[in-house]
Tab-separated table of C-alpha atoms in Angstrom:
chain	number	residue	atom	x	y	z
A	8	MET	CA	-0.023	0.014	0.011
A	9	PRO	CA	1.407	3.457	-0.765
A	10	ALA	CA	2.451	5.633	2.193
A	11	GLY	CA	-0.348	8.157	1.776
A	12	LEU	CA	-3.021	5.506	1.537
A	13	ARG	CA	-1.632	3.759	4.645
A	14	GLY	CA	-1.807	7.018	6.533
A	15	LEU	CA	-5.477	7.520	5.510
A	16	VAL	CA	-6.459	4.024	6.549
A	17	ILE	CA	-4.710	4.427	9.967
A	18	ALA	CA	-6.400	7.853	10.419
A	19	GLY	CA	-9.776	6.322	9.539
A	20	ILE	CA	-9.364	3.486	12.056
A	21	LEU	CA	-8.278	5.901	14.756
A	22	ALA	CA	-11.191	8.254	14.027
A	23	ALA	CA	-13.691	5.362	14.209
A	24	ALA	CA	-12.214	4.162	17.450
A	25	MET	CA	-12.134	7.661	18.981
A	26	SER	CA	-15.762	8.388	17.989
A	27	THR	CA	-16.837	5.278	19.913
A	28	ILE	CA	-14.608	5.910	22.906
A	29	SER	CA	-15.456	9.599	23.222
A	30	SER	CA	-19.163	8.964	23.088
A	31	SER	CA	-18.832	6.284	25.763
A	32	ILE	CA	-16.839	8.504	28.041
A	33	ASN	CA	-19.225	11.336	27.423
A	34	ALA	CA	-22.230	9.230	28.312
A	35	LEU	CA	-20.572	7.889	31.453
A	36	ALA	CA	-19.469	11.318	32.611
A	37	SER	CA	-22.836	12.859	31.906
A	38	SER	CA	-24.671	10.156	33.778
A	39	VAL	CA	-22.409	10.466	36.848
A	40	THR	CA	-22.523	14.255	36.777
A	41	TYR	CA	-26.277	14.800	36.337
A	42	ASP	CA	-27.779	11.638	37.692
A	43	PHE	CA	-25.553	11.027	40.747
A	44	TYR	CA	-23.554	14.239	41.577
A	45	ALA	CA	-26.327	16.762	40.905
A	46	GLY	CA	-28.964	14.552	42.450
A	47	MET	CA	-27.008	13.901	45.657
A	48	THR	CA	-25.580	17.446	46.128
A	49	GLY	CA	-28.569	19.512	44.763
A	50	LYS	CA	-26.098	21.704	42.853
A	51	THR	CA	-27.561	22.416	39.421
A	52	GLU	CA	-25.720	25.555	38.246
A	53	PRO	CA	-24.563	24.788	34.672
A	54	ALA	CA	-21.044	26.323	35.110
A	55	HIS	CA	-20.417	24.216	38.254
A	56	LEU	CA	-21.749	21.029	36.609
A	57	LEU	CA	-19.516	21.713	33.501
A	58	ARG	CA	-16.418	21.901	35.748
A	59	VAL	CA	-17.494	18.701	37.676
A	60	GLY	CA	-18.313	17.013	34.334
A	61	LYS	CA	-14.764	17.732	33.071
A	62	VAL	CA	-13.103	16.213	36.077
A	63	ILE	CA	-15.422	13.149	35.892
A	64	THR	CA	-14.603	12.865	32.191
A	65	VAL	CA	-10.942	12.765	32.961
A	66	ALA	CA	-11.532	10.231	35.770
A	67	TRP	CA	-13.520	7.926	33.416
A	68	GLY	CA	-10.850	8.275	30.766
A	69	LEU	CA	-8.104	7.292	33.209
A	70	GLY	CA	-10.212	4.468	34.647
A	71	LEU	CA	-11.035	3.038	31.240
A	72	THR	CA	-7.369	3.320	30.207
A	73	ALA	CA	-6.306	1.572	33.395
A	74	GLY	CA	-8.866	-1.089	32.761
A	75	ALA	CA	-7.586	-1.662	29.220
A	76	LEU	CA	-4.010	-1.886	30.279
A	77	GLY	CA	-4.959	-4.232	33.101
A	78	PHE	CA	-6.869	-6.396	30.650
A	79	VAL	CA	-3.826	-6.589	28.340
A	80	ALA	CA	-1.645	-7.561	31.275
A	81	ALA	CA	-4.085	-10.117	32.562
A	82	THR	CA	-4.660	-11.792	29.170
A	83	SER	CA	-1.256	-11.490	27.609
A	84	HIS	CA	-0.478	-15.160	28.481
A	85	MET	CA	-3.626	-16.542	27.008
A	86	ASN	CA	-3.688	-18.142	23.510
A	87	THR	CA	-7.090	-16.770	22.655
A	88	PRO	CA	-7.904	-14.684	19.598
A	89	VAL	CA	-8.604	-11.043	20.307
A	90	VAL	CA	-12.146	-11.276	18.799
A	91	VAL	CA	-13.064	-14.070	21.218
A	92	LEU	CA	-11.627	-12.184	24.159
A	93	ALA	CA	-13.465	-8.981	23.142
A	94	LEU	CA	-16.822	-10.780	22.690
A	95	SER	CA	-16.296	-12.678	25.988
A	96	ILE	CA	-15.694	-9.457	27.836
A	97	ALA	CA	-18.688	-7.746	26.154
A	98	SER	CA	-20.855	-10.698	27.136
A	99	ILE	CA	-20.259	-9.977	30.776
A	100	THR	CA	-22.628	-7.015	30.516
A	101	TYR	CA	-24.757	-8.051	27.487
A	102	GLY	CA	-26.364	-10.938	29.323
A	103	ALA	CA	-27.139	-8.775	32.331
A	104	LEU	CA	-28.520	-6.042	30.070
A	105	LEU	CA	-30.833	-8.405	28.186
A	106	GLY	CA	-31.900	-10.238	31.367
A	107	THR	CA	-32.900	-7.028	33.123
A	108	TYR	CA	-34.697	-5.842	29.980
A	109	LEU	CA	-36.750	-9.087	30.038
A	110	LEU	CA	-37.163	-8.696	33.798
A	111	ALA	CA	-38.600	-5.201	33.376
A	112	GLY	CA	-40.892	-6.263	30.543
A	113	ARG	CA	-42.006	-9.661	31.723
A	114	TRP	CA	-41.981	-9.547	35.489
A	115	PRO	CA	-44.135	-6.666	36.772
A	116	ARG	CA	-43.206	-7.218	40.396
A	117	ALA	CA	-39.596	-6.316	39.803
A	118	ASN	CA	-38.479	-2.812	40.900
A	119	SER	CA	-35.191	-0.983	40.520
A	120	ARG	CA	-33.692	-2.711	43.514
A	121	ASP	CA	-34.285	-6.125	41.947
A	122	VAL	CA	-32.762	-4.962	38.649
A	123	ILE	CA	-29.592	-3.655	40.426
A	124	VAL	CA	-29.270	-6.860	42.422
A	125	ALA	CA	-29.718	-8.977	39.261
A	126	THR	CA	-27.191	-6.921	37.410
A	127	LEU	CA	-24.503	-7.027	40.118
A	128	VAL	CA	-24.948	-10.744	40.740
A	129	THR	CA	-24.886	-11.576	37.025
A	130	MET	CA	-21.794	-9.446	36.331
A	131	ALA	CA	-19.945	-11.028	39.252
A	132	VAL	CA	-20.815	-14.551	38.228
A	133	MET	CA	-20.041	-13.853	34.544
A	134	LEU	CA	-16.653	-12.493	35.405
A	135	ILE	CA	-15.843	-15.755	37.134
A	136	VAL	CA	-17.291	-17.672	34.106
A	137	VAL	CA	-15.287	-15.769	31.542
A	138	PHE	CA	-12.084	-16.068	33.482
A	139	ALA	CA	-12.765	-19.530	34.907
A	140	ARG	CA	-9.853	-21.236	33.126
A	141	PRO	CA	-7.119	-18.865	34.402
A	142	ILE	CA	-8.681	-18.696	37.896
A	143	ALA	CA	-8.888	-22.538	38.090
A	144	GLU	CA	-5.277	-22.874	36.904
A	145	SER	CA	-3.827	-20.276	39.256
A	146	ALA	CA	-5.869	-21.140	42.349
A	147	HIS	CA	-5.934	-24.932	41.684
A	148	LEU	CA	-9.762	-24.995	41.829
A	149	VAL	CA	-10.617	-28.300	40.099
A	150	TRP	CA	-14.364	-27.737	40.393
A	151	LEU	CA	-14.052	-24.594	38.244
A	152	GLU	CA	-12.413	-26.284	35.297
A	153	PRO	CA	-15.693	-27.430	33.619
A	154	VAL	CA	-16.944	-23.851	33.654
A	155	GLY	CA	-13.789	-22.790	31.867
A	156	ARG	CA	-14.656	-25.137	29.020
A	157	LEU	CA	-17.976	-23.385	28.361
A	158	ALA	CA	-17.903	-21.883	24.818
A	159	TRP	CA	-18.105	-18.093	24.547
A	160	PRO	CA	-21.265	-17.986	22.489
A	161	TRP	CA	-23.131	-19.396	25.588
A	162	TYR	CA	-22.031	-16.525	27.821
A	163	VAL	CA	-24.901	-14.113	26.777
A	164	PRO	CA	-27.760	-16.641	27.107
A	165	LEU	CA	-26.264	-17.801	30.489
A	166	GLY	CA	-26.046	-14.211	31.678
A	167	THR	CA	-29.550	-13.386	30.433
A	168	ALA	CA	-31.071	-16.370	32.285
A	169	LEU	CA	-29.077	-15.662	35.403
A	170	ALA	CA	-30.142	-11.943	35.450
A	171	PHE	CA	-33.743	-12.771	34.923
A	172	LEU	CA	-33.869	-15.517	37.497
A	173	THR	CA	-31.931	-13.468	40.058
A	174	GLY	CA	-34.270	-10.508	39.548
A	175	VAL	CA	-37.343	-12.739	39.979
A	176	ALA	CA	-35.849	-14.295	43.109
A	177	SER	CA	-34.999	-10.854	44.543
A	178	SER	CA	-38.473	-9.637	43.970
A	179	MET	CA	-39.894	-12.744	45.700
A	180	THR	CA	-37.588	-12.608	48.753
A	181	ARG	CA	-37.944	-8.837	49.114
A	182	ARG	CA	-41.653	-9.412	49.768
A	183	GLY	CA	-41.144	-12.399	52.009
A	184	GLU	CA	-42.829	-14.869	49.709
A	185	LEU	CA	-39.864	-17.172	49.648
A	186	ALA	CA	-38.482	-17.913	53.038
């Protein structure tokens, strides 16, 4: 490929990546600033929220960068294709997201507490499922080895079912119907 064309291809790839990353960081910072910070402090002056939003944007950027570098360090010894790793990591939240969507649409007794419980439990369990093989090898946990053999396309259905069932159970126990 000629040098100029290579430069344009690299610029296009970086622009596409930056548009995705910047919108994600913006959404995270906006949510924290307006939904949490402004709601908890009661401060709603636009100039103040802009300053707070800038600080939170930098914090999210640093946090996501640290997470990406930690992910590279944690998975550098694995012989797994990058696409499989990326889809496995994405499935940690996708199953929880789909499960809570189904919970909200199909289980009228669920409230926001049940959705939060379902999401947290599902993400914790799915982190263990996705990283079961390295955890089992490093901690010598023989019982975890079969979980490590689960194929990655099953992560989202497993997370979906887990989130839905956890939310249902949370709604039932909250009201004292399962003792």
